[in-house]
Coordinates of C-alpha atoms in Angstrom, one line a residue:
M1 CA 80.5 1.6 3.7
T2 CA 84.1 0.8 4.8
A3 CA 86.1 3.1 7.1
T4 CA 87.4 4.8 3.9
G5 CA 83.9 5.4 2.6
T6 CA 83.9 2.8 -0.1
A7 CA 80.7 0.8 -0.7
V8 CA 81.0 -2.8 0.4
R9 CA 80.0 -5.5 -2.1
F10 CA 77.8 -8.2 -0.7
D11 CA 77.5 -11.8 -2.1
L12 CA 74.2 -13.6 -2.7
P13 CA 74.3 -15.8 0.5
R14 CA 74.4 -12.5 2.5
F15 CA 71.2 -11.3 0.8
V16 CA 69.5 -14.7 1.2
S17 CA 70.4 -14.5 4.9
V18 CA 68.1 -11.5 5.5
R19 CA 65.3 -12.5 7.8
R20 CA 61.7 -11.5 8.4
A21 CA 59.2 -11.0 11.3
Y22 CA 55.4 -10.9 10.7
G23 CA 51.9 -11.9 11.7
P24 CA 51.6 -10.3 15.1
S25 CA 49.0 -11.3 17.7
F26 CA 48.4 -9.6 21.1
S27 CA 48.0 -11.5 24.3
P28 CA 44.7 -10.9 26.2
R29 CA 46.5 -8.6 28.7
G30 CA 48.4 -6.9 25.9
D31 CA 51.8 -7.5 27.6
R32 CA 53.1 -9.9 24.9
I33 CA 53.0 -10.0 21.2
A34 CA 53.5 -13.3 19.4
F35 CA 54.7 -13.3 15.8
V36 CA 56.3 -15.5 13.1
S37 CA 60.0 -15.2 12.2
D38 CA 62.4 -17.2 10.1
M39 CA 65.4 -16.1 12.2
T40 CA 66.6 -19.7 12.6
G41 CA 66.1 -20.3 8.8
V42 CA 62.7 -21.9 9.1
P43 CA 59.6 -19.8 10.2
Q44 CA 58.8 -20.4 13.9
I45 CA 56.7 -18.6 16.6
Y46 CA 58.2 -16.1 19.0
A47 CA 56.9 -13.7 21.6
V48 CA 58.1 -10.3 22.9
S49 CA 57.0 -7.5 25.1
P50 CA 55.4 -4.5 23.3
R51 CA 58.2 -2.5 25.0
G52 CA 60.7 -4.5 23.1
G53 CA 63.5 -6.8 24.1
W54 CA 64.9 -10.2 23.1
P55 CA 62.1 -12.5 21.8
E56 CA 61.2 -15.8 23.3
Q57 CA 61.0 -18.8 20.9
L58 CA 57.8 -20.8 21.4
T59 CA 57.9 -23.5 18.7
F60 CA 60.8 -25.7 17.8
T61 CA 60.1 -27.7 14.6
T62 CA 62.1 -28.4 11.5
E63 CA 59.1 -27.4 9.3
R64 CA 57.6 -23.9 8.9
V65 CA 55.0 -22.5 11.2
G66 CA 52.8 -19.9 9.5
L67 CA 50.3 -18.5 11.9
V68 CA 49.8 -17.7 15.6
A69 CA 46.7 -16.4 17.4
F70 CA 46.4 -15.8 21.1
S71 CA 43.3 -16.9 23.0
P72 CA 41.2 -13.9 24.1
T73 CA 41.1 -15.1 27.7
D74 CA 44.5 -16.7 28.5
E75 CA 48.0 -17.1 27.2
R76 CA 47.5 -20.1 25.0
M77 CA 47.9 -19.8 21.3
V78 CA 46.6 -21.5 18.2
V79 CA 49.5 -22.2 15.8
G80 CA 49.5 -23.7 12.3
G81 CA 52.1 -25.2 10.1
D82 CA 52.7 -27.7 7.3
I83 CA 55.3 -30.2 6.2
G84 CA 57.7 -29.5 3.3
G85 CA 55.5 -26.7 2.0
D86 CA 52.6 -29.1 1.2
E87 CA 50.0 -26.5 2.6
R88 CA 48.3 -29.3 4.5
V89 CA 48.2 -27.0 7.5
Q90 CA 47.8 -28.7 10.9
L91 CA 46.5 -26.7 13.9
S92 CA 47.7 -27.0 17.5
I93 CA 47.3 -25.2 20.8
V94 CA 50.7 -24.2 22.3
S95 CA 51.1 -23.3 26.0
P96 CA 52.1 -19.8 27.0
H97 CA 55.8 -20.4 26.9
G98 CA 56.0 -23.3 24.5
E99 CA 56.2 -26.0 27.2
S100 CA 53.5 -28.2 25.5
T101 CA 51.6 -28.6 22.3
V102 CA 48.2 -30.2 21.9
A103 CA 47.1 -31.1 18.4
I104 CA 43.7 -29.8 17.2
T105 CA 44.0 -31.6 13.8
T106 CA 46.0 -34.8 13.1
D107 CA 45.1 -36.0 9.6
L108 CA 48.3 -35.1 7.7
T109 CA 46.5 -35.6 4.3
A110 CA 44.0 -32.9 5.1
M111 CA 44.1 -29.1 4.7
N112 CA 42.9 -27.1 7.7
T113 CA 42.3 -23.3 7.8
F114 CA 42.1 -21.5 11.1
G115 CA 39.1 -19.3 11.7
D116 CA 38.8 -17.8 15.1
W117 CA 38.7 -18.3 18.9
S118 CA 35.3 -18.0 20.5
P119 CA 34.9 -14.9 22.6
D120 CA 35.1 -16.9 25.8
G121 CA 38.2 -18.7 24.7
R122 CA 36.6 -22.2 25.1
F123 CA 36.4 -23.1 21.5
V124 CA 38.4 -22.8 18.2
A125 CA 36.6 -22.7 14.9
Y126 CA 38.3 -23.9 11.7
A127 CA 37.6 -25.4 8.3
S128 CA 38.9 -28.8 7.1
N129 CA 38.7 -30.9 4.0
A130 CA 39.5 -34.2 5.8
R131 CA 36.2 -35.7 4.8
D132 CA 36.4 -34.9 1.1
P133 CA 39.4 -33.1 -0.5
R134 CA 37.1 -31.1 -2.7
H135 CA 35.1 -29.6 0.1
F136 CA 35.7 -27.8 3.4
D137 CA 33.6 -28.5 6.5
I138 CA 33.3 -26.2 9.5
F139 CA 34.4 -27.6 12.9
V140 CA 34.2 -26.2 16.4
H141 CA 36.9 -27.6 18.7
D142 CA 36.3 -27.8 22.4
V143 CA 39.6 -26.8 24.0
A144 CA 38.9 -28.5 27.3
S145 CA 37.8 -31.9 26.0
G146 CA 39.8 -31.9 22.8
V147 CA 36.8 -32.9 20.8
A148 CA 35.8 -31.3 17.5
R149 CA 32.2 -31.1 16.4
E150 CA 31.1 -30.6 12.8
A151 CA 29.1 -27.5 12.6
L152 CA 28.6 -27.4 8.9
R153 CA 29.0 -30.0 6.2
G154 CA 30.4 -28.0 3.3
D155 CA 29.7 -28.2 -0.4
G156 CA 32.6 -26.1 -1.5
A157 CA 35.5 -24.0 -0.2
Y158 CA 34.2 -22.7 3.1
A159 CA 36.2 -20.7 5.6
V160 CA 35.5 -19.1 9.0
E161 CA 35.5 -15.3 9.0
A162 CA 34.2 -14.2 12.5
W163 CA 32.6 -15.3 15.7
S164 CA 29.5 -13.5 17.1
P165 CA 30.0 -11.6 20.4
D166 CA 27.6 -14.0 22.2
G167 CA 29.3 -17.1 20.8
S168 CA 26.2 -18.5 19.1
C169 CA 27.1 -17.9 15.5
L170 CA 29.9 -17.9 13.0
I171 CA 30.2 -15.9 9.8
V172 CA 31.5 -18.3 7.1
S173 CA 32.6 -17.6 3.6
L174 CA 32.0 -19.8 0.6
S175 CA 34.5 -19.0 -2.2
H176 CA 33.6 -19.3 -5.9
G177 CA 37.0 -18.1 -7.0
T178 CA 39.6 -15.6 -5.9
M179 CA 37.4 -12.6 -6.8
E180 CA 34.0 -14.0 -5.8
N181 CA 32.4 -15.3 -2.6
D182 CA 29.3 -15.3 -0.4
L183 CA 28.8 -14.9 3.3
Y184 CA 26.5 -17.0 5.6
E185 CA 25.7 -16.7 9.2
L186 CA 25.9 -20.2 10.7
E187 CA 24.0 -21.0 13.9
I188 CA 26.4 -23.3 15.7
A189 CA 23.9 -25.2 17.8
S190 CA 21.4 -26.1 15.0
G191 CA 23.7 -26.0 12.0
S192 CA 21.3 -23.7 10.1
R193 CA 22.8 -21.1 7.9
R194 CA 21.5 -17.9 6.4
H195 CA 22.7 -16.2 3.2
L196 CA 23.8 -12.7 4.0
T197 CA 25.1 -11.4 0.7
P198 CA 22.6 -11.4 -2.1
R199 CA 24.1 -10.1 -5.3
S200 CA 23.5 -9.8 -9.1
G201 CA 27.1 -10.4 -10.2
P202 CA 30.6 -11.4 -8.9
A203 CA 31.6 -9.7 -5.7
R204 CA 33.9 -10.1 -2.7
F205 CA 33.0 -9.9 1.0
E206 CA 36.1 -10.0 3.2
S207 CA 37.7 -9.1 6.6
V208 CA 34.5 -9.5 8.6
A209 CA 34.1 -8.1 12.2
Y210 CA 31.0 -8.2 14.3
A211 CA 29.8 -5.0 16.0
R212 CA 29.8 -5.4 19.8
D213 CA 26.0 -5.7 19.9
G214 CA 25.9 -8.4 17.2
R215 CA 23.3 -6.5 15.1
F216 CA 25.6 -5.8 12.1
V217 CA 29.1 -6.6 10.8
Y218 CA 31.8 -4.4 9.3
L219 CA 33.4 -5.9 6.2
L220 CA 35.1 -5.1 2.9
S221 CA 33.1 -5.5 -0.3
D222 CA 33.2 -4.5 -3.9
R223 CA 29.6 -5.4 -4.6
D224 CA 28.7 -1.9 -5.5
S225 CA 32.1 -0.5 -6.4
E226 CA 35.2 -1.1 -8.6
N227 CA 37.3 -1.4 -5.5
L228 CA 37.0 -3.0 -2.0
T229 CA 35.3 -0.5 0.3
V230 CA 34.6 -0.5 4.1
S231 CA 31.0 -1.4 4.5
R232 CA 28.5 -2.2 7.1
L233 CA 26.0 -5.1 6.8
D234 CA 22.8 -5.0 8.8
L235 CA 22.1 -8.6 9.8
A236 CA 18.4 -8.1 10.0
S237 CA 17.6 -6.2 6.8
L238 CA 20.8 -7.3 4.9
E239 CA 21.3 -3.7 3.8
L240 CA 24.9 -3.1 2.8
T241 CA 26.0 0.5 3.5
T242 CA 29.3 1.8 2.2
I243 CA 31.3 3.7 4.9
V244 CA 34.6 4.4 3.2
D245 CA 35.4 4.4 -0.5
I246 CA 38.7 6.1 -1.5
G247 CA 38.8 4.8 -5.1
W248 CA 41.5 2.3 -4.1
D249 CA 41.2 -1.1 -2.5
I250 CA 40.9 -1.3 1.3
E251 CA 42.7 -4.5 2.2
S252 CA 41.9 -5.2 5.8
I253 CA 39.9 -3.8 8.7
A254 CA 40.2 -4.3 12.5
L255 CA 37.6 -3.3 15.1
S256 CA 38.9 -2.2 18.5
A257 CA 37.8 -4.3 21.6
D258 CA 35.4 -1.5 22.7
G259 CA 33.8 -1.3 19.3
G260 CA 34.5 2.4 19.0
S261 CA 37.3 2.5 16.5
L262 CA 37.8 0.9 13.1
A263 CA 41.3 0.7 11.7
Y264 CA 41.5 0.1 7.9
L265 CA 44.4 -0.6 5.6
A266 CA 44.4 1.1 2.1
N267 CA 46.4 0.1 -0.9
V268 CA 47.1 3.3 -2.9
D269 CA 49.0 2.5 -6.1
G270 CA 50.8 -0.4 -4.3
F271 CA 51.8 1.6 -1.2
S272 CA 50.0 1.0 2.2
E273 CA 48.2 3.7 4.2
I274 CA 46.6 3.1 7.6
Y275 CA 43.6 5.0 8.9
V276 CA 41.5 4.9 12.1
R277 CA 37.9 5.9 12.0
D278 CA 36.1 7.1 15.2
L279 CA 32.8 5.3 14.6
T280 CA 30.9 7.7 16.9
R281 CA 32.1 10.9 15.4
R282 CA 32.6 9.4 11.9
R283 CA 36.0 11.0 11.6
D284 CA 39.1 9.4 10.1
R285 CA 42.7 10.1 10.9
Q286 CA 45.7 8.7 9.1
I287 CA 48.6 6.9 10.8
P288 CA 51.7 8.2 9.0
L289 CA 53.9 5.5 7.5
P290 CA 57.1 5.5 5.5
A291 CA 56.7 4.5 1.8
G292 CA 56.2 0.8 1.9
V293 CA 53.8 -2.1 2.4
V294 CA 51.9 -3.5 5.4
A295 CA 52.5 -7.1 4.4
R296 CA 49.8 -9.7 4.8
G297 CA 50.4 -13.5 5.2
F298 CA 47.9 -16.2 4.4
V299 CA 49.3 -19.6 5.4
G300 CA 46.3 -21.5 6.8
N301 CA 43.9 -18.7 5.7
W302 CA 44.9 -16.6 8.7
R303 CA 44.6 -12.9 7.7
D304 CA 47.7 -11.0 8.7
G305 CA 46.6 -7.3 8.6
L306 CA 46.1 -4.9 11.5
R307 CA 45.8 -6.1 15.1
W308 CA 44.5 -3.9 18.0
S309 CA 45.9 -4.1 21.5
P310 CA 43.3 -5.0 24.1
D311 CA 43.2 -1.5 25.5
G312 CA 42.6 0.0 22.0
G313 CA 45.7 2.2 22.3
T314 CA 48.0 0.4 19.8
L315 CA 48.0 -1.2 16.4
A316 CA 50.4 -4.0 15.5
F317 CA 51.2 -4.9 11.9
S318 CA 53.9 -6.2 9.6
F319 CA 55.7 -3.6 7.5
T320 CA 58.4 -3.6 4.8
S321 CA 59.8 -1.2 2.3
A322 CA 61.9 -1.6 -0.8
R323 CA 65.1 -1.1 1.3
D324 CA 64.0 -2.6 4.7
T325 CA 63.1 -6.2 5.5
Q326 CA 59.7 -7.1 7.0
N327 CA 59.3 -6.5 10.7
V328 CA 56.5 -6.2 13.2
W329 CA 55.7 -2.5 13.8
L330 CA 53.5 -0.7 16.4
A331 CA 51.5 2.4 16.0
E332 CA 50.4 4.6 19.0
V333 CA 46.9 5.6 17.8
A334 CA 46.6 8.7 19.9
T335 CA 49.8 10.3 18.7
G336 CA 50.3 8.6 15.3
R337 CA 53.8 7.5 16.3
V338 CA 55.0 4.3 14.5
W339 CA 58.1 2.2 15.2
P340 CA 59.5 -1.2 14.5
L341 CA 59.1 -3.6 17.4
T342 CA 61.2 -6.5 16.0
N343 CA 64.7 -6.3 14.5
A344 CA 64.9 -9.1 12.0
T345 CA 68.4 -9.1 10.7
Q346 CA 69.3 -7.5 7.4
A347 CA 72.5 -9.5 7.4
G348 CA 74.6 -6.5 7.9
I349 CA 73.5 -4.9 4.6
P350 CA 72.9 -1.1 5.2
S351 CA 69.6 0.1 3.9
E352 CA 71.3 3.1 2.2
Q353 CA 73.3 0.7 0.0
L354 CA 70.1 -0.8 -1.4
S355 CA 67.9 0.4 -4.2
S356 CA 64.8 2.5 -3.6
T357 CA 62.0 2.0 -6.1
R358 CA 60.1 4.3 -8.3
L359 CA 56.5 3.9 -9.5
V360 CA 56.4 4.1 -13.3
S361 CA 53.9 3.2 -16.1
Y362 CA 54.3 2.3 -19.7
S363 CA 52.0 1.9 -22.7
T364 CA 51.0 -1.5 -24.0
F365 CA 49.5 -2.7 -27.3
D366 CA 46.1 -1.2 -26.7
E367 CA 47.5 2.1 -25.2
R368 CA 46.5 1.0 -21.7
K369 CA 49.0 2.2 -19.1
I370 CA 50.6 -0.7 -17.1
P371 CA 51.8 0.3 -13.6
A372 CA 55.2 -1.0 -12.5
F373 CA 58.0 -0.6 -10.0
L374 CA 61.5 0.2 -11.3
Y375 CA 64.7 -0.6 -9.5
V376 CA 68.0 0.7 -10.8
P377 CA 71.5 0.6 -9.4
D378 CA 72.6 3.6 -7.5
G379 CA 74.0 6.3 -9.8
A380 CA 72.9 4.3 -12.9
R381 CA 72.3 6.4 -16.1
P382 CA 69.9 5.3 -18.9
D383 CA 72.7 4.4 -21.3
G384 CA 71.0 1.4 -22.9
K385 CA 73.8 -1.0 -21.9
R386 CA 72.6 -2.8 -18.7
P387 CA 71.1 -6.3 -18.3
A388 CA 67.6 -6.3 -17.0
I389 CA 65.0 -8.6 -15.4
V390 CA 61.2 -8.3 -15.9
L391 CA 59.9 -9.9 -12.7
I392 CA 56.3 -11.1 -13.1
H393 CA 54.1 -11.8 -10.1
G394 CA 51.9 -14.9 -9.6
G395 CA 48.2 -15.0 -9.0
P396 CA 47.2 -13.8 -11.5
E397 CA 44.8 -12.1 -9.0
S398 CA 47.6 -10.5 -7.1
Q399 CA 49.8 -7.5 -7.1
I400 CA 53.6 -6.9 -6.8
R401 CA 54.2 -4.3 -4.2
P402 CA 57.2 -2.1 -3.2
G403 CA 58.3 -4.3 -0.3
F404 CA 61.8 -5.8 0.4
D405 CA 62.8 -8.6 -2.0
P406 CA 66.4 -9.8 -1.3
V407 CA 66.7 -11.3 -4.7
V408 CA 65.7 -8.1 -6.5
Q409 CA 68.1 -6.2 -4.3
Y410 CA 70.9 -8.6 -5.0
F411 CA 70.6 -8.2 -8.8
V412 CA 70.4 -4.5 -8.6
H413 CA 73.4 -4.6 -6.3
R414 CA 75.2 -6.5 -9.1
G415 CA 74.3 -3.9 -11.7
F416 CA 71.0 -5.3 -13.2
V417 CA 67.9 -3.2 -13.7
V418 CA 64.7 -4.8 -12.4
L419 CA 61.2 -3.9 -13.5
T420 CA 58.1 -5.4 -11.7
P421 CA 55.0 -4.8 -13.7
N422 CA 51.4 -5.3 -12.6
V423 CA 50.1 -6.5 -15.9
R424 CA 46.4 -6.7 -16.6
G425 CA 44.7 -9.2 -14.4
S426 CA 46.4 -7.8 -11.3
T427 CA 44.5 -6.8 -8.3
G428 CA 44.7 -3.3 -6.7
Y429 CA 43.4 -1.4 -9.7
G430 CA 39.7 -2.2 -9.7
K431 CA 37.5 -5.1 -10.9
T432 CA 37.6 -4.1 -14.5
Y433 CA 41.4 -4.2 -14.7
C434 CA 41.5 -7.5 -12.8
H435 CA 39.2 -9.2 -15.3
L436 CA 41.0 -8.0 -18.4
D437 CA 42.9 -11.3 -18.7
D438 CA 40.1 -13.8 -18.0
V439 CA 39.9 -16.9 -20.1
E440 CA 40.1 -16.0 -23.8
R441 CA 42.0 -12.7 -23.0
R442 CA 44.9 -14.5 -21.2
M443 CA 47.5 -13.7 -23.8
D444 CA 46.8 -9.9 -23.5
A445 CA 48.7 -10.0 -20.2
V446 CA 51.6 -11.7 -22.0
A447 CA 51.6 -8.8 -24.4
D448 CA 51.8 -6.4 -21.5
A449 CA 54.9 -8.1 -20.3
R450 CA 56.4 -8.0 -23.8
A451 CA 55.7 -4.2 -23.8
A452 CA 57.9 -3.9 -20.7
V453 CA 60.9 -4.9 -22.8
A454 CA 60.2 -2.2 -25.4
W455 CA 59.8 0.4 -22.6
L456 CA 63.1 -0.6 -20.8
A457 CA 65.0 -0.4 -24.1
S458 CA 63.4 2.9 -25.3
E459 CA 64.0 4.6 -22.0
G460 CA 67.6 3.5 -22.0
W461 CA 67.4 1.4 -18.9
A462 CA 68.5 -1.8 -20.5
A463 CA 70.2 -3.3 -23.6
R464 CA 67.5 -4.6 -25.9
D465 CA 69.1 -8.1 -26.2
R466 CA 69.9 -8.5 -22.5
I467 CA 66.5 -8.7 -20.9
A468 CA 65.2 -11.8 -19.1
A469 CA 61.7 -12.8 -17.8
M470 CA 61.4 -14.3 -14.3
G471 CA 58.3 -15.3 -12.3
Q472 CA 56.8 -17.8 -9.9
S473 CA 53.6 -19.8 -10.1
Y474 CA 51.3 -18.0 -12.6
G475 CA 54.3 -15.7 -13.1
G476 CA 56.2 -18.9 -14.2
F477 CA 53.5 -19.5 -16.8
M478 CA 54.0 -15.9 -18.0
V479 CA 57.7 -16.5 -18.4
L480 CA 57.1 -19.6 -20.5
A481 CA 54.4 -17.8 -22.6
C482 CA 56.7 -14.8 -23.0
L483 CA 59.5 -17.1 -24.4
A484 CA 57.0 -18.9 -26.7
T485 CA 55.3 -15.8 -28.1
G486 CA 58.4 -13.6 -28.3
P487 CA 61.4 -15.8 -29.2
D488 CA 63.2 -12.7 -30.5
V489 CA 62.3 -10.6 -27.5
W490 CA 63.8 -12.4 -24.5
A491 CA 67.4 -13.4 -23.8
A492 CA 66.5 -15.9 -21.1
G493 CA 63.8 -17.1 -18.7
V494 CA 63.6 -18.2 -15.1
D495 CA 60.5 -20.2 -14.3
L496 CA 59.7 -21.0 -10.6
Y497 CA 57.0 -23.6 -10.3
G498 CA 55.0 -22.3 -13.2
I499 CA 52.2 -23.7 -15.4
A500 CA 53.3 -25.2 -18.7
N501 CA 50.0 -26.9 -19.7
F502 CA 46.7 -25.6 -18.4
V503 CA 44.9 -28.9 -19.1
S504 CA 47.3 -31.1 -17.1
F505 CA 47.5 -28.4 -14.4
L506 CA 43.7 -28.4 -13.9
E507 CA 43.6 -32.1 -14.0
N508 CA 46.3 -32.6 -11.4
T509 CA 46.1 -29.6 -9.0
H510 CA 44.5 -30.2 -5.6
P511 CA 40.9 -31.1 -6.1
F512 CA 39.4 -28.3 -4.0
R513 CA 41.4 -25.7 -6.1
R514 CA 40.3 -26.9 -9.5
H515 CA 36.9 -25.1 -9.8
L516 CA 38.4 -22.0 -8.1
R517 CA 41.1 -21.8 -10.7
E518 CA 38.7 -22.6 -13.6
A519 CA 36.8 -19.4 -12.7
E520 CA 39.9 -17.5 -13.8
Y521 CA 41.5 -19.7 -16.5
G522 CA 38.4 -21.4 -18.0
S523 CA 37.0 -24.8 -17.4
L524 CA 38.1 -28.2 -18.8
A525 CA 34.4 -28.8 -19.8
H526 CA 33.8 -25.6 -21.7
H527 CA 37.2 -24.0 -22.5
R528 CA 39.5 -26.9 -23.3
D529 CA 40.4 -25.4 -26.7
V530 CA 41.3 -22.1 -25.1
L531 CA 43.4 -23.9 -22.5
E532 CA 45.2 -25.8 -25.1
R533 CA 45.8 -22.8 -27.2
I534 CA 47.4 -20.7 -24.4
S535 CA 49.5 -23.5 -22.9
P536 CA 53.2 -22.9 -23.5
L537 CA 53.9 -26.6 -23.8
N538 CA 51.9 -26.6 -27.0
H539 CA 54.2 -23.9 -28.5
V540 CA 57.5 -25.3 -27.2
Q541 CA 58.9 -25.4 -30.8
R542 CA 59.0 -21.6 -30.7
I543 CA 61.1 -21.3 -27.6
V544 CA 64.7 -20.6 -28.3
A545 CA 65.9 -18.7 -25.2
P546 CA 67.6 -20.7 -22.4
L547 CA 65.4 -21.6 -19.5
L548 CA 66.1 -22.2 -15.8
A549 CA 63.2 -24.1 -14.1
I550 CA 62.8 -24.6 -10.3
H551 CA 60.1 -26.7 -8.6
G552 CA 59.3 -28.3 -5.2
E553 CA 58.2 -31.9 -5.3
K554 CA 55.5 -31.3 -2.7
D555 CA 53.8 -28.5 -4.5
P556 CA 50.0 -28.9 -4.1
R557 CA 49.0 -26.0 -6.3
V558 CA 51.1 -26.4 -9.4
P559 CA 52.3 -30.1 -9.6
I560 CA 55.9 -30.6 -10.4
G561 CA 54.8 -32.5 -13.6
E562 CA 54.3 -29.0 -15.2
T563 CA 58.0 -28.3 -15.0
E564 CA 59.0 -31.8 -15.9
Q565 CA 57.0 -31.6 -19.1
I566 CA 58.5 -28.3 -20.4
V567 CA 62.1 -29.1 -19.4
A568 CA 61.9 -32.5 -21.2
A569 CA 60.4 -31.0 -24.3
L570 CA 63.1 -28.2 -24.5
Q571 CA 65.9 -30.6 -23.8
A572 CA 64.7 -32.9 -26.5
R573 CA 65.0 -30.0 -29.0
G574 CA 68.4 -29.0 -27.8
V575 CA 67.3 -25.8 -26.1
P576 CA 69.3 -25.0 -22.9
A577 CA 67.0 -26.0 -20.1
E578 CA 68.2 -26.4 -16.6
F579 CA 66.1 -27.9 -13.8
V580 CA 66.5 -27.6 -10.0
R581 CA 64.3 -30.1 -8.1
L582 CA 63.5 -29.5 -4.4
P583 CA 62.4 -32.7 -2.6
D584 CA 61.3 -30.9 0.6
E585 CA 59.6 -27.8 -0.8
G586 CA 56.1 -27.0 -1.9
H587 CA 54.7 -23.9 -3.6
G588 CA 57.6 -21.6 -2.7
I589 CA 61.1 -21.6 -1.5
V590 CA 60.9 -21.4 2.3
K591 CA 63.8 -23.3 3.8
Q592 CA 67.1 -21.5 4.1
A593 CA 69.1 -24.5 2.9
N594 CA 67.0 -24.6 -0.3
R595 CA 67.2 -20.8 -0.8
L596 CA 71.0 -21.1 -0.7
V597 CA 70.7 -23.6 -3.6
V598 CA 68.0 -21.9 -5.7
Y599 CA 69.1 -18.3 -5.7
P600 CA 72.8 -18.9 -6.5
A601 CA 71.6 -21.1 -9.4
I602 CA 69.4 -18.2 -10.7
A603 CA 72.3 -15.7 -10.3
D604 CA 74.7 -18.0 -12.1
F605 CA 72.2 -18.6 -14.9
L606 CA 71.4 -14.9 -15.5
E607 CA 75.1 -13.9 -15.3
R608 CA 75.9 -16.4 -18.0
Y609 CA 73.2 -15.5 -20.4
L610 CA 72.8 -11.7 -19.8
R611 CA 76.4 -10.7 -19.3
A612 CA 77.8 -12.5 -22.3

C-alpha cells in the first residue's frame, strides 16, 4: 500500500525476484543450520545460527547447488550440484566455512545421488551410474583417504536410504517406477544383500530410519494401504506393522537422535501437517502450522522433509504458503511454537496484496470429483468476463500444492483467474486415483483438464473463450494434448519442456529413466500403438490455438527435440507457435537471468491472446 492506502502495482521482474530458502541441515552441535537459497539468483549453500542472524555463504559457484548435509561428527558438509540443470549431480565435501572443497565425484557425464553419512562421520554413501548410464551402483567414500569403494554393482535404479547404527549395513532402494520399489539391506564388507520387502503387488517403501538398536526400521509404505502410512519393519522376521494411518499420505518421517520421538509429515488435501509421536507412550501431538506446505526438494535424491536438532528439542523444515515464499522454519517441539528462521526476500511485495487460495472440486466426464486450488484477484466477482489459466502439474505422479508460486501470483495480480487441478494420476489421493491414468487411460486425465474449463465458465470465474492451458514437463504434454483434443475449448497454450511424442521421448530420454517411465506410460515393446495414439504430435493437424513453447537445451528428462518437433509442425501449418530456447538450462528454469526472459515472454503471450 502507498501512504494514501492505494494498492501498489508490481511488474513481473519484481515477482520473479522473489527468493527462496530450503533444505535445512543441523550441524552436529546444533549451533548452525545449513540450507540452500537462491538469494544471489543461483541456488547456493548458506549457514545461520538457530537463533537467527545474517547467513554466511559457503559455496560460490555460477551453477546451482541443490543439497547440503552436515557430517554427524564435525562441521564438514556434503554438497551436491549440477551444471546447466543437466541433473548430473556431482558431490563434494565443503569445509565448515567454505574455505575448501574436496570432490567426491568427478565424472561430469555421470549422475550421482547422495545417500547418507556413516554414523561415525568417516564415510559417505552414494549411488552413481558412472559405470553404465542405465544402472546405479552403490559406493562408500572414505573421507580421510578420498577413495570410493563399490559396495554393490547395481542392475537398476538403486539409491541409498539409511545407514545402520553400527555402520555395517546400508538400506538401499531399487526403484521399478515412481510408485513401486523394493528395499534391501546391504552388508558393506561382504557386498551381500537381503530383500526386506516381499510383496504381492506394486508398493512403495520410503523415508527409512533405523531404530537405535538396529533391530528394525521405521519407514513409509503403502503395501497394505491406499496411502503411505508410518510403519515399522522387523529386520529379523520382515513383519511390517502399521503405526500411523490417517487416510492421507504421510510424506516424510524423521527419528530423533535418542530414538524416542518420531516426527512425521502428513499431506491432508494438499496442506501439510506435522506430528510428533512419543514412541514409548505411543502418543501423537500436532505441531500447529499455518495453511501451507512443508516443501520437499529432491536434487541429487536428497530428501528434504523434517530435520531434528541433535538435542531433540527442535525440528527444522522448509515451509511456504500461497502468499509467502519458501523459508526455513523451526518448531519447538515441547511448546509447539513455530517461526521462520530465514527471511528470503519477497521483493517488497506485501503478503496481504497477494492471493490466498481456496480448495475446490469439480465434476469430470465420469462424475468423479477433481480437487483443485483456485486463485482469484482480490475482490473479484464471478461475472464471467475474466481471462483464466488452467495450470497443470508435471509428473504425472505428483501433486500441485498451495505453496507460493510467483508466476501464479503475478497473473492473479494482473486480473487473471488461475486454477490448478490435480487431475487423475496425481499423488496424494491414494493408489487407485494415482493409477487411473496409466497407459491406455492417459487421455482420461486430459478430459479432466478440459472439464476444468467448463467449471470455470459455469461458475462465472472466467470467460469461456479466454482460457489458456499451461504446464511443465508432463504438464507440457497435457497442454499439447488439450489443444489437440479440444481445439474449440482453449484460447492458447504454454508448454514448458513437455512431451510431444511419447515414442521419441522414450527413445531419447536418459537411459536409466526409460524403464521407469515405461511403467507409467507404457513400453515401446508392448504399447507402441498406444504411445503413438496419445502423442500430440500425431494430432497436430487439430491444433489451432496459439502456442508458446519453452525448453532448456540440457534437459536430460525431456529432450529438447520434443519441443522442436511440435513447434516445427505447427509453424509449417501456419499456426502461431513461438519458441524460447535456453542454452544453459535443463529440466526447469533455475537461473535468474533465464527467468527474466521466460516469464515476461509468457506474460506477453497470454496478454496478447487472452486480453484481445
